[in-house]
PDB file of C-alpha atoms in Angstrom:
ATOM      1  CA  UNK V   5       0.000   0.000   0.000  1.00 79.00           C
ATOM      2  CA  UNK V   6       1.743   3.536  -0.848  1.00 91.00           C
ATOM      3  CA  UNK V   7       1.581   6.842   1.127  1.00 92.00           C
ATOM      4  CA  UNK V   8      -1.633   8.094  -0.709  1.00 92.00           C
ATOM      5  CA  UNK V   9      -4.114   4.888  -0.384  1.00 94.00           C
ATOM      6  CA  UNK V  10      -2.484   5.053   3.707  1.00 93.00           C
ATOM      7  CA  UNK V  11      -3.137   7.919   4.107  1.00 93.00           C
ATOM      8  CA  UNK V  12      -7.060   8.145   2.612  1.00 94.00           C
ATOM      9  CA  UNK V  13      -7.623   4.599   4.642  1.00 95.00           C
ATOM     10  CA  UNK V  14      -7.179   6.699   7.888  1.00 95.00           C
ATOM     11  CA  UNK V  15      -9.427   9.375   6.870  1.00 94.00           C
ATOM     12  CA  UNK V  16     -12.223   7.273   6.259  1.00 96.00           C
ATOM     13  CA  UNK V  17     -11.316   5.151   9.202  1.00 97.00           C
ATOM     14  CA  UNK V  18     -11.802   8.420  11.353  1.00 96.00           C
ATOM     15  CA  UNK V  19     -14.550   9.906   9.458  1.00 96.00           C
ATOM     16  CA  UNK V  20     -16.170   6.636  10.413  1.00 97.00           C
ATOM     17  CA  UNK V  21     -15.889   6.799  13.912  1.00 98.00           C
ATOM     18  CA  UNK V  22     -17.266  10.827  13.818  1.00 98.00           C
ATOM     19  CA  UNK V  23     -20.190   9.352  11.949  1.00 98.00           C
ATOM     20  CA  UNK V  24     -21.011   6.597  13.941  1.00 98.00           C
ATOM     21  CA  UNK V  25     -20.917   8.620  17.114  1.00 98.00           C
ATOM     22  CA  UNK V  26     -18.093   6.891  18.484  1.00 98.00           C
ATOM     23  CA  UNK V  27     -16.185  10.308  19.160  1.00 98.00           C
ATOM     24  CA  UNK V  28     -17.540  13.929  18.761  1.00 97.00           C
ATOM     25  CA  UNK V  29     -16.389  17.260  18.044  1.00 97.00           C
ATOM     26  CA  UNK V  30     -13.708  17.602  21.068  1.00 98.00           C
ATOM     27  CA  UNK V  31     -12.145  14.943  19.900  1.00 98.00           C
ATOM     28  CA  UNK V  32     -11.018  17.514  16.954  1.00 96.00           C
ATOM     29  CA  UNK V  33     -10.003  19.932  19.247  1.00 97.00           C
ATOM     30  CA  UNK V  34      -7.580  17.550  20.950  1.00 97.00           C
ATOM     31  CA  UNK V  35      -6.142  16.590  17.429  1.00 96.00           C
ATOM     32  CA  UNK V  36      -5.789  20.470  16.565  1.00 95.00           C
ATOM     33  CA  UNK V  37      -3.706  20.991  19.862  1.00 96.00           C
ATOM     34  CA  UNK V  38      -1.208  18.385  18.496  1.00 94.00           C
ATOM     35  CA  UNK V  39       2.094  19.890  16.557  1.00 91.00           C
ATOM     36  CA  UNK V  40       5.413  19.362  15.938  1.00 88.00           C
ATOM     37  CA  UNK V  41       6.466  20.069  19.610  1.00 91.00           C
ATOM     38  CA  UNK V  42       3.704  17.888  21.078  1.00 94.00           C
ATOM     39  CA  UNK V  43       3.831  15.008  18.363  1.00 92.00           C
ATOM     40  CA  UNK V  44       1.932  12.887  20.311  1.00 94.00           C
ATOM     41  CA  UNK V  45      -0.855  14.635  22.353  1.00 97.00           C
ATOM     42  CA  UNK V  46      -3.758  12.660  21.731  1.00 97.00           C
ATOM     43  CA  UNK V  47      -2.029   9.318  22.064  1.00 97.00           C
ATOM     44  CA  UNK V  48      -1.007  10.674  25.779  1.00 98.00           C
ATOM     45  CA  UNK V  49      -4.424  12.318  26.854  1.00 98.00           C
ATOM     46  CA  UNK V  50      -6.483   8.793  25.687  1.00 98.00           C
ATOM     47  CA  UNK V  51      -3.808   6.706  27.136  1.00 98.00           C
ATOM     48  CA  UNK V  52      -4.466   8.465  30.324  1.00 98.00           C
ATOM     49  CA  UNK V  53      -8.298   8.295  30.479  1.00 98.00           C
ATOM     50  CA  UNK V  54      -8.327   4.422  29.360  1.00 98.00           C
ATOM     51  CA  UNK V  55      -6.411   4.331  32.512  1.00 98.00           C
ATOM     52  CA  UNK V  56      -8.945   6.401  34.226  1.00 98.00           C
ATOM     53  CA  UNK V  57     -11.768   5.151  33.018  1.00 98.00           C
ATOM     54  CA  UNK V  58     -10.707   0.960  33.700  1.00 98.00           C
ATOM     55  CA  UNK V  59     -10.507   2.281  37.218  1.00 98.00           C
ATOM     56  CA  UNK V  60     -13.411   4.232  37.181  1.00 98.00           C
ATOM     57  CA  UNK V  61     -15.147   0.804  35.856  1.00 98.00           C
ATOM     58  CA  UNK V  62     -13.205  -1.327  38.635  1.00 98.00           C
ATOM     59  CA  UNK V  63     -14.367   0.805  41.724  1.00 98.00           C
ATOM     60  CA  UNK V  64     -18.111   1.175  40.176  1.00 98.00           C
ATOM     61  CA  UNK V  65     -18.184  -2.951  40.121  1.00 98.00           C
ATOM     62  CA  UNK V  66     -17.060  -2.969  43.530  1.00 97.00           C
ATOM     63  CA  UNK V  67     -19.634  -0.652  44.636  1.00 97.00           C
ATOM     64  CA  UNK V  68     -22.719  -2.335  43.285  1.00 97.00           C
ATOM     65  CA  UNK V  69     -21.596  -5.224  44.516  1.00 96.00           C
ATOM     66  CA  UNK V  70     -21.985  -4.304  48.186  1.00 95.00           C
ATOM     67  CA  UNK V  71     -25.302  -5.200  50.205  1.00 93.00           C
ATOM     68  CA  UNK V  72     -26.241  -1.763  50.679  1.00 95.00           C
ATOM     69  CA  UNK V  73     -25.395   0.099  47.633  1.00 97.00           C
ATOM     70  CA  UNK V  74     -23.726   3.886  47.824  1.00 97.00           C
ATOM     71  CA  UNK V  75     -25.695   5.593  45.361  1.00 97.00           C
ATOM     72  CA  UNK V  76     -23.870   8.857  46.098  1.00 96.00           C
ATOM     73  CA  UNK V  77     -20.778   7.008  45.650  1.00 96.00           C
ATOM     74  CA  UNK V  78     -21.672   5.307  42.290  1.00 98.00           C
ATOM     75  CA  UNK V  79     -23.020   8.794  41.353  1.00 97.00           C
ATOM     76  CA  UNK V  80     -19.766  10.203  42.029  1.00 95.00           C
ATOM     77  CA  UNK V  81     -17.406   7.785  39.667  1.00 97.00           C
ATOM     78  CA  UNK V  82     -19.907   7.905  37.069  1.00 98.00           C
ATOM     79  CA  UNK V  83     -19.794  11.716  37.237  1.00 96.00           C
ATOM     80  CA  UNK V  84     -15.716  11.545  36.818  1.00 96.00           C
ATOM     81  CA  UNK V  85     -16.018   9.009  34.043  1.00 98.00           C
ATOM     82  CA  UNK V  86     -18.716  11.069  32.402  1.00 98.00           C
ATOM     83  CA  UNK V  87     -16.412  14.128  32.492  1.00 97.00           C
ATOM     84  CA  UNK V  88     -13.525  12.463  31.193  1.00 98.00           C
ATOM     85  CA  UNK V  89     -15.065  10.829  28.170  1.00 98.00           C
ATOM     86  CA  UNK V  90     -16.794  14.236  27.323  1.00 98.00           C
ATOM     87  CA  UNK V  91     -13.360  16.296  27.917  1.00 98.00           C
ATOM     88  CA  UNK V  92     -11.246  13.592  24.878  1.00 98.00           C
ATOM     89  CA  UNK V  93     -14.774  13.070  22.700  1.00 98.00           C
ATOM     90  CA  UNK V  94     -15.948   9.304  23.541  1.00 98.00           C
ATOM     91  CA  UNK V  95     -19.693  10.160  22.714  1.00 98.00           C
ATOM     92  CA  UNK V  96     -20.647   6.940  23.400  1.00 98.00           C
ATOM     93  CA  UNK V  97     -19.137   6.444  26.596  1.00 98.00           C
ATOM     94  CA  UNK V  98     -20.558   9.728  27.788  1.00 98.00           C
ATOM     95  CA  UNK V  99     -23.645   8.885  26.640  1.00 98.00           C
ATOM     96  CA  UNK V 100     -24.147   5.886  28.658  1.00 98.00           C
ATOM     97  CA  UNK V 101     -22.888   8.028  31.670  1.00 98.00           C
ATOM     98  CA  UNK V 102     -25.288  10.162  31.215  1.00 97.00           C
ATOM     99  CA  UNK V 103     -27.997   7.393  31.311  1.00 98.00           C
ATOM    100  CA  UNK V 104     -26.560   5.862  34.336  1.00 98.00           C
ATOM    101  CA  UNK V 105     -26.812   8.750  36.515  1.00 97.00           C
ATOM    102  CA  UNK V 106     -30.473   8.893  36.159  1.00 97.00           C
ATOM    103  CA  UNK V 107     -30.600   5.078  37.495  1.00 97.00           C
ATOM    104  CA  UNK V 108     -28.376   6.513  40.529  1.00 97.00           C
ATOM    105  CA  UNK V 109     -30.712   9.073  41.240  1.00 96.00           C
ATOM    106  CA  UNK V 110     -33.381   6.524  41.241  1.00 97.00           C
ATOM    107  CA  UNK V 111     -31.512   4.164  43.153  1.00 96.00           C
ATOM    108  CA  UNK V 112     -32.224   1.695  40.924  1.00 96.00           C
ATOM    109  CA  UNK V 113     -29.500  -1.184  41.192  1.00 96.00           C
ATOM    110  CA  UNK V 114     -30.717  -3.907  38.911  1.00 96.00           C
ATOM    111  CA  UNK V 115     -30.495  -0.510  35.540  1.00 97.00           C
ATOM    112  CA  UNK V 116     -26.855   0.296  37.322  1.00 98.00           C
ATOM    113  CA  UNK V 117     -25.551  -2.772  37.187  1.00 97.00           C
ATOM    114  CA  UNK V 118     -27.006  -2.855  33.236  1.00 98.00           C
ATOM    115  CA  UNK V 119     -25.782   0.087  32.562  1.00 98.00           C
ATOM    116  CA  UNK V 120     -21.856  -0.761  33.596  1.00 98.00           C
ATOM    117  CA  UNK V 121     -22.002  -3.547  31.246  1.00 98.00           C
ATOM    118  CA  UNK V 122     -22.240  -1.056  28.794  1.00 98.00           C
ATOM    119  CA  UNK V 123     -19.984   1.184  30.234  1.00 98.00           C
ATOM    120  CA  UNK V 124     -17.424  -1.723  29.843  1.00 98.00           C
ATOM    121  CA  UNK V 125     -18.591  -2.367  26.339  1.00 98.00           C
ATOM    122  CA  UNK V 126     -18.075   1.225  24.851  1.00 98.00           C
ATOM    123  CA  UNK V 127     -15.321   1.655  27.064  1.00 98.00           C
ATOM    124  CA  UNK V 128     -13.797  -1.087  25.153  1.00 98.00           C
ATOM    125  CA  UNK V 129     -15.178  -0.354  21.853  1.00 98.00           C
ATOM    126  CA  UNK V 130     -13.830   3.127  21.610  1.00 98.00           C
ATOM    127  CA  UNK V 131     -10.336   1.632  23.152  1.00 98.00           C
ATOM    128  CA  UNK V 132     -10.232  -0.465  20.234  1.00 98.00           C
ATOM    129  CA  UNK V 133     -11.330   1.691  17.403  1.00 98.00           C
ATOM    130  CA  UNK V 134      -8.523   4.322  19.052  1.00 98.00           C
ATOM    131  CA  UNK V 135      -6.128   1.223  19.117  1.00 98.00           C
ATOM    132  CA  UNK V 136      -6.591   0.931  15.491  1.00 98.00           C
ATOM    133  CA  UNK V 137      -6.523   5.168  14.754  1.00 97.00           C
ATOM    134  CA  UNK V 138      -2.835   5.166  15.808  1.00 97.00           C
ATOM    135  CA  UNK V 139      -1.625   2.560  14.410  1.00 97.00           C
ATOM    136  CA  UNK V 140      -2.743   3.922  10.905  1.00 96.00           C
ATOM    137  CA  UNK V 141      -1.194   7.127  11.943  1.00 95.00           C
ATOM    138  CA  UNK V 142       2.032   5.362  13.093  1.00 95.00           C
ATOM    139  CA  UNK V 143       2.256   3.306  10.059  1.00 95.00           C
ATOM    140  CA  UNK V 144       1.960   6.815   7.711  1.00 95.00           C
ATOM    141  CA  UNK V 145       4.225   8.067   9.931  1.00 93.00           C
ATOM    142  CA  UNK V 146       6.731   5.290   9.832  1.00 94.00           C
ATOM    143  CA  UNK V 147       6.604   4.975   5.535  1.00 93.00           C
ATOM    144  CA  UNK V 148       7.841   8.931   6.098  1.00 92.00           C
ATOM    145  CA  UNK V 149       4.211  10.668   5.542  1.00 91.00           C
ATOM    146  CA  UNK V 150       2.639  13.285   7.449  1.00 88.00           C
ATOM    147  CA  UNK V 151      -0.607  13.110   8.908  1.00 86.00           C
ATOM    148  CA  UNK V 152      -3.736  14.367   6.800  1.00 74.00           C
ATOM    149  CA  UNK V 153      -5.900  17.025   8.918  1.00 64.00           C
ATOM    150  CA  UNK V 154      -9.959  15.868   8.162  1.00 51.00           C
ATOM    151  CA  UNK V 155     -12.161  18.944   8.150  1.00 42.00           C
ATOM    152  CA  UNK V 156     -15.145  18.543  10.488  1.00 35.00           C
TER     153      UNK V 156
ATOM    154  CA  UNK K  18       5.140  35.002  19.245  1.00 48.00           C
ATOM    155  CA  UNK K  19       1.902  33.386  18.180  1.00 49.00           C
ATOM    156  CA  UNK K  20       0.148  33.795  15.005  1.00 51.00           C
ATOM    157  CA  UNK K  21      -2.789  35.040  17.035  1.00 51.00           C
ATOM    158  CA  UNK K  22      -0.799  38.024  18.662  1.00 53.00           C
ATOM    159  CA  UNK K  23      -2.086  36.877  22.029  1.00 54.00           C
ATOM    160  CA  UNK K  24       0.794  36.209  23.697  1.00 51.00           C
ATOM    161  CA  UNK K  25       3.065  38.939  25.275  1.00 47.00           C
ATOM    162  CA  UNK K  26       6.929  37.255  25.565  1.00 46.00           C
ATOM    163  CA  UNK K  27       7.942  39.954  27.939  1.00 50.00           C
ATOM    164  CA  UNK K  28       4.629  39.412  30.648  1.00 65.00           C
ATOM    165  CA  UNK K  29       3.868  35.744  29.864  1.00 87.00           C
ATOM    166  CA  UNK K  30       0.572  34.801  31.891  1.00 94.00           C
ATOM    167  CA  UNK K  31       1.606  32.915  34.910  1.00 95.00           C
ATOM    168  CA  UNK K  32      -1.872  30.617  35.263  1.00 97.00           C
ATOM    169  CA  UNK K  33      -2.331  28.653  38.125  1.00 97.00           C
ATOM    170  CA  UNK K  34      -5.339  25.431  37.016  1.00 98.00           C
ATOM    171  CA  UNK K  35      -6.539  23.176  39.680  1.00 98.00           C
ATOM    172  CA  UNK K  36      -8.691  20.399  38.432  1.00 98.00           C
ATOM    173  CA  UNK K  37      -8.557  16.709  40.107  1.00 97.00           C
ATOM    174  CA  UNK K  38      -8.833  14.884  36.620  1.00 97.00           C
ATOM    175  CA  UNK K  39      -5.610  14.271  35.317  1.00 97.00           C
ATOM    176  CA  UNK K  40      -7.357  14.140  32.092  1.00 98.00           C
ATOM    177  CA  UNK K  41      -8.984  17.901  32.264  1.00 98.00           C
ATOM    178  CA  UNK K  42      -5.690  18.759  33.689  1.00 98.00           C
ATOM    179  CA  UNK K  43      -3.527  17.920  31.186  1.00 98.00           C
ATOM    180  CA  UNK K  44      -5.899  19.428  28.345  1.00 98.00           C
ATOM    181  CA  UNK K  45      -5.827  22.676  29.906  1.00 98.00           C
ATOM    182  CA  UNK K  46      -2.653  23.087  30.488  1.00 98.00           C
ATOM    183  CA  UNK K  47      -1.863  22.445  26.552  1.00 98.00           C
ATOM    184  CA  UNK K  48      -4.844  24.500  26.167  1.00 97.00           C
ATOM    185  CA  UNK K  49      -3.355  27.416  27.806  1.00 97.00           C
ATOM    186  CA  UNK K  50       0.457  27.002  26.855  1.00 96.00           C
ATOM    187  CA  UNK K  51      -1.055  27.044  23.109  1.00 95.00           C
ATOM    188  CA  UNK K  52      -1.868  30.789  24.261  1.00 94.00           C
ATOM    189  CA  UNK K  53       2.233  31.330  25.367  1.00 93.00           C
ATOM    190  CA  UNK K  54       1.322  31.003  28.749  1.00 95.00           C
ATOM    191  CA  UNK K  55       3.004  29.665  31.365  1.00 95.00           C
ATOM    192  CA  UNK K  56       1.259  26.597  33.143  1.00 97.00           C
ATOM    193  CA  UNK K  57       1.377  25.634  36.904  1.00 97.00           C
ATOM    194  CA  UNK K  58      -1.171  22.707  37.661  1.00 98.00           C
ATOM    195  CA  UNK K  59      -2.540  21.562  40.851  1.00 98.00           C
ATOM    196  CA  UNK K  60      -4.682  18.709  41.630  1.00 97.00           C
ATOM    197  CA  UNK K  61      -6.988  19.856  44.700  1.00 97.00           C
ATOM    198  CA  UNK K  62      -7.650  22.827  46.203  1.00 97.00           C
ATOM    199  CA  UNK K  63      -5.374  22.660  49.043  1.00 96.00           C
ATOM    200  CA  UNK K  64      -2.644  21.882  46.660  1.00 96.00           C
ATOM    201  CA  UNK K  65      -3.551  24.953  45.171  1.00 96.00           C
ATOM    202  CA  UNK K  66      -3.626  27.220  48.754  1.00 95.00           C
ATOM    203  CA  UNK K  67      -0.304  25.710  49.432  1.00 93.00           C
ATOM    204  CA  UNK K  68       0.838  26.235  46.451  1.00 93.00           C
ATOM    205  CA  UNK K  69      -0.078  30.063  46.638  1.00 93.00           C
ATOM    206  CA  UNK K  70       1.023  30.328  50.487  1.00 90.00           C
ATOM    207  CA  UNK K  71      -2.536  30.452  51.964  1.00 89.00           C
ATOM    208  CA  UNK K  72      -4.172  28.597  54.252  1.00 74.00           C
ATOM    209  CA  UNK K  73      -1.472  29.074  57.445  1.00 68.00           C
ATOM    210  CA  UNK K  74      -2.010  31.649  60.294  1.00 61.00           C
ATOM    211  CA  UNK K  75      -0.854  34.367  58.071  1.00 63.00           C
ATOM    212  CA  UNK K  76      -1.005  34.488  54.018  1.00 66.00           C
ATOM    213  CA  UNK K  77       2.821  34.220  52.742  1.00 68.00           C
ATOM    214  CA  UNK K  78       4.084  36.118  50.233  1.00 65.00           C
ATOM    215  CA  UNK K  79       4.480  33.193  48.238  1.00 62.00           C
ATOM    216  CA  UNK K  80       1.634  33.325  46.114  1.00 58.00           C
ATOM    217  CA  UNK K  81       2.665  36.631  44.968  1.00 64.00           C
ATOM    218  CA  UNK K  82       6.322  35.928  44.468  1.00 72.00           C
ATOM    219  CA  UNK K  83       5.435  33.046  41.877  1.00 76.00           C
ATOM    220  CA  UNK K  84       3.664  35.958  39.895  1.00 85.00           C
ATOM    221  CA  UNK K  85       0.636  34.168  39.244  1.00 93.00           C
ATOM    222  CA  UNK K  86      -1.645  36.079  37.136  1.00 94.00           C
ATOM    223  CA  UNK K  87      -5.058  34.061  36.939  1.00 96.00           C
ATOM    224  CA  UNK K  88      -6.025  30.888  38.841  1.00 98.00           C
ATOM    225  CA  UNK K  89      -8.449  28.602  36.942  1.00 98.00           C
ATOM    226  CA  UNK K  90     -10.189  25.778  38.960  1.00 98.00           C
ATOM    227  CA  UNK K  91     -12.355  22.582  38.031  1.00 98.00           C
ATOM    228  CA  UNK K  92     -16.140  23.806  40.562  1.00 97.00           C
ATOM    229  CA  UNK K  93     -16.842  20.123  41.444  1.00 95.00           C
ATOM    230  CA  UNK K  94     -13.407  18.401  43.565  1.00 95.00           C
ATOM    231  CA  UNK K  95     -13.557  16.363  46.441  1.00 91.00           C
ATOM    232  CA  UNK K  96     -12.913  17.903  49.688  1.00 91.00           C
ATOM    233  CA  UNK K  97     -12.584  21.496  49.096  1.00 96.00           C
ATOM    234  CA  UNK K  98     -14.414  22.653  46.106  1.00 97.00           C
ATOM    235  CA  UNK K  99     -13.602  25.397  43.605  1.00 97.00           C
ATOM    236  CA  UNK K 100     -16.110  27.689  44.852  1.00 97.00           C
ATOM    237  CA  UNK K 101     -14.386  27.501  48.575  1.00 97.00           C
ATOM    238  CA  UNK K 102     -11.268  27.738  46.595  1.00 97.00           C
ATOM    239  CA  UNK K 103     -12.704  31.023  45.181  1.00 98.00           C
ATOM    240  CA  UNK K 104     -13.952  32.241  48.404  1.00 97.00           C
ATOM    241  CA  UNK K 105     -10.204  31.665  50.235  1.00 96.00           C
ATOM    242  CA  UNK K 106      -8.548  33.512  47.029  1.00 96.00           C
ATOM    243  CA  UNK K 107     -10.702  36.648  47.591  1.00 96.00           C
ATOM    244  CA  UNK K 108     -10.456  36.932  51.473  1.00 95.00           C
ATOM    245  CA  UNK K 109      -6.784  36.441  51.387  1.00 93.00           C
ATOM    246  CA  UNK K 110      -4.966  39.571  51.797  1.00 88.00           C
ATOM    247  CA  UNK K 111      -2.301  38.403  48.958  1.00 88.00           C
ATOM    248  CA  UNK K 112      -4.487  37.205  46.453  1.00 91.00           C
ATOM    249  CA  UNK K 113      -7.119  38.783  46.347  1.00 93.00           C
ATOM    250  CA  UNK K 114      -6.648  40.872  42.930  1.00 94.00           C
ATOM    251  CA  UNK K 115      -5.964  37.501  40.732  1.00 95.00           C
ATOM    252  CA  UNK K 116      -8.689  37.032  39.054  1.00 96.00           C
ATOM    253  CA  UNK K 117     -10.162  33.382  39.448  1.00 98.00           C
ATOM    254  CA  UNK K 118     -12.146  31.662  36.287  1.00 98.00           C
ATOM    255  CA  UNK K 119     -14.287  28.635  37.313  1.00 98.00           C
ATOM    256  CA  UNK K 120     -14.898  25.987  35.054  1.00 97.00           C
ATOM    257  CA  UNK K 121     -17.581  23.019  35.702  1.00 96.00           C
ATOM    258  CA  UNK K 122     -19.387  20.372  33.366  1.00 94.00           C
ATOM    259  CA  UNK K 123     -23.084  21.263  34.970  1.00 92.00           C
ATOM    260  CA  UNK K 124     -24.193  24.098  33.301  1.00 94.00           C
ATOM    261  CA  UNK K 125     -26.441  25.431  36.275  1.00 95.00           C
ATOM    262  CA  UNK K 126     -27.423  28.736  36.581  1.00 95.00           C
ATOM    263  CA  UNK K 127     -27.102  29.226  40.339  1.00 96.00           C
ATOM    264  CA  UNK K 128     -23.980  28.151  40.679  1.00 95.00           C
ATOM    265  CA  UNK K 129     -22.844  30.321  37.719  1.00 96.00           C
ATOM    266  CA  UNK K 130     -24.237  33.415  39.765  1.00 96.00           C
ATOM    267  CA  UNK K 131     -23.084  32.203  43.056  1.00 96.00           C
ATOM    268  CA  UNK K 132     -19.680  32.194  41.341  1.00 97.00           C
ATOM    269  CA  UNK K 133     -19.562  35.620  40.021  1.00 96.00           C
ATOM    270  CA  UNK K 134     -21.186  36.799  43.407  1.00 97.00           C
ATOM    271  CA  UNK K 135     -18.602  35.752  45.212  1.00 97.00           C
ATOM    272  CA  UNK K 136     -16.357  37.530  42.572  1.00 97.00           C
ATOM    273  CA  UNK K 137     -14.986  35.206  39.796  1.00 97.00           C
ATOM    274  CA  UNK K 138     -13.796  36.413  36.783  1.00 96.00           C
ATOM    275  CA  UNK K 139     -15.505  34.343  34.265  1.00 96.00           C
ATOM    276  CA  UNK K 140     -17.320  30.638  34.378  1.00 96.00           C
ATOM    277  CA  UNK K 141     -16.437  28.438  31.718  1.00 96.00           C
ATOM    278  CA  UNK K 142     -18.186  25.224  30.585  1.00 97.00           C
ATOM    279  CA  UNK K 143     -16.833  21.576  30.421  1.00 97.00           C
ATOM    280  CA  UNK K 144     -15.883  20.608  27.952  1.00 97.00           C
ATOM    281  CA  UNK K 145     -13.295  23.681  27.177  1.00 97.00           C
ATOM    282  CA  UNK K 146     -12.652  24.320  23.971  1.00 96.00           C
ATOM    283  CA  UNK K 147      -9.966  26.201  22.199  1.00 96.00           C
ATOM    284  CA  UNK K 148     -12.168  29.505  21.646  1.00 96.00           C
ATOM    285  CA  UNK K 149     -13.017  29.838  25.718  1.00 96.00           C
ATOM    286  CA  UNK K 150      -9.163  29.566  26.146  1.00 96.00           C
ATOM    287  CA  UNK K 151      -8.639  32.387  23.354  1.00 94.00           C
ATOM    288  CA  UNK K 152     -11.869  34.378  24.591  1.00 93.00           C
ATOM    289  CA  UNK K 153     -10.720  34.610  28.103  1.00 94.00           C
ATOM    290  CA  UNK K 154      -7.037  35.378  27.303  1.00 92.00           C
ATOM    291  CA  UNK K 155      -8.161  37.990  24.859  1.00 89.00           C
ATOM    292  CA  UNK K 156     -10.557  39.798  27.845  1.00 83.00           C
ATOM    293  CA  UNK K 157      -7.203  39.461  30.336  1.00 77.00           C
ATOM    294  CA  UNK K 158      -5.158  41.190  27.974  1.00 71.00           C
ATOM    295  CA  UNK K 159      -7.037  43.778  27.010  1.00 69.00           C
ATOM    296  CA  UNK K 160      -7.684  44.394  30.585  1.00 57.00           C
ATOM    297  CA  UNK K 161      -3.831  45.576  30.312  1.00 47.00           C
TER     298      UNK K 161
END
């Protein structure tokens, strides 16, 4: 595969994950704070939510596990996690936040624990899809290309 | 020198930001070093009243030695929130001037006013976006 056809596979690739609402418009404004003296600013602000967010995940299984469930507590991770996936663009992830919180407020344990599962499933879907993002940009970058800048 | 003519090399913006997501943290602080300006992050607010000599029997000096020219904190942290933050900054007798932007992902209208009551600068929303960081920098400056 040459520079060219590398370089349009990871513009559709991304335009694909914009349209299918796995990431959203502030996911463009981490890519436009990226330059030559911070080559790799996205890859270090999603590496660090992953890491946020798989604990984030851990502690919420732990707390709907106990007897006596801490609503406010669950509230409070899924209020972090919901801030970190809107801050780097993971629409999806957000989204489910979003739903969950209502289900804390109604202290309704049975929708909480639903709604972690798919926490951990868009949590893991946009990990992968982000997975496969840089290594499209690594492998352009690698063959000696440059990066192509997508318009919104 | 920036293409947008915001920055000032001579009187680069000394910004304190306090958030307790290492995520938010770290997007700011590019945010605002985009804008030339110089970055000091904290992760709670008593990091942040150390970090500007409050909080002791008497307010240090510290605070304004370290030049800080704006302090922008995250509403919602455990413990001490941004709003006590706030309140702390504008009773101290050595910080009192710098003006203090809060930023929050609830987009509540109370706590906006209480905010700016209690005499913040600006309020920002969650997510930040390039164009708040250029918006408030270019209301600071002018303020010159």
């Amino acid at each position: 595969m040459d520079l060219t056809q590398m370089q349009r596979r990871l513009v559709d690739y991304t335009s694909s994950l914009f349209r299918e609402g796995y990431l959203d418009d502030q996911f463009t404004q981490l890519q436009q704070l990226q330059d030559e003296s911070n080559p790799d600013f996205v890859f270090e602000v999603v590496t660090l939510f992953f890491e946020d967010s798989q604990r984030l995940i851990n502690e919420l299984g732990e707390a709907l596990d106990q007897q006596n469930v801490d609503f406010k507590k669950v509230d409070a991770h899924v209020h972090q996690l919901k801030g970190s996936s809107s801050s780097i663009g993971a629409q999806r992830v957000k989204n489910v936040c979003v739903i969950f919180r209502n289900y804390c407020e109604e202290r309704n344990t049975e929708r909480c624990m639903r709604c972690l599962q798919q926490l951990k499933h868009e949590n893991s879907l946009v990990k992968t899809k982000l997975e496969t993002l840089f290594r499209l940009q690594q492998q352009i970058l690698t063959a000696g290309g440059s990066i192509p800048m997508w318009s919104e | 020198m920036d293409s947008n003519g915001l920055s000032c090399i001579e009187r680069k913006l000394h910004v304190l930001a306090v958030d307790d997501s290492i995520i938010d943290r770290t997007i700011i602080a590019r945010l605002l070093k985009k804008y030339d300006c110089k970055v000091t992050t904290a992760e709670n607010a008593m990091r942040a009243m150390e970090y500007l000599g409050l909080g002791h029997e008497q307010d240090t000096s510290e605070g304004k030695d370290l030049k800080i020219g704006m302090i922008i904190t995250d509403y919602s942290m455990p413990g001490m929130t941004g709003y006590d933050l706030l309140k702390k900054i504008k009773e101290s007798s050595t910080m009192s001037e710098i003006p203090v932007v809060i930023m929050s992902s609830e987009n509540i209208p109370t706590r906006i006013n209480k905010c700016l009551k209690e005499g913040a600068q600006d309020f920002m929303l969650k997510p930040i976006q390039q164009s708040d960081v250029k918006k408030l920098l270019s209301n600071e400056y002018s303020s010159y």
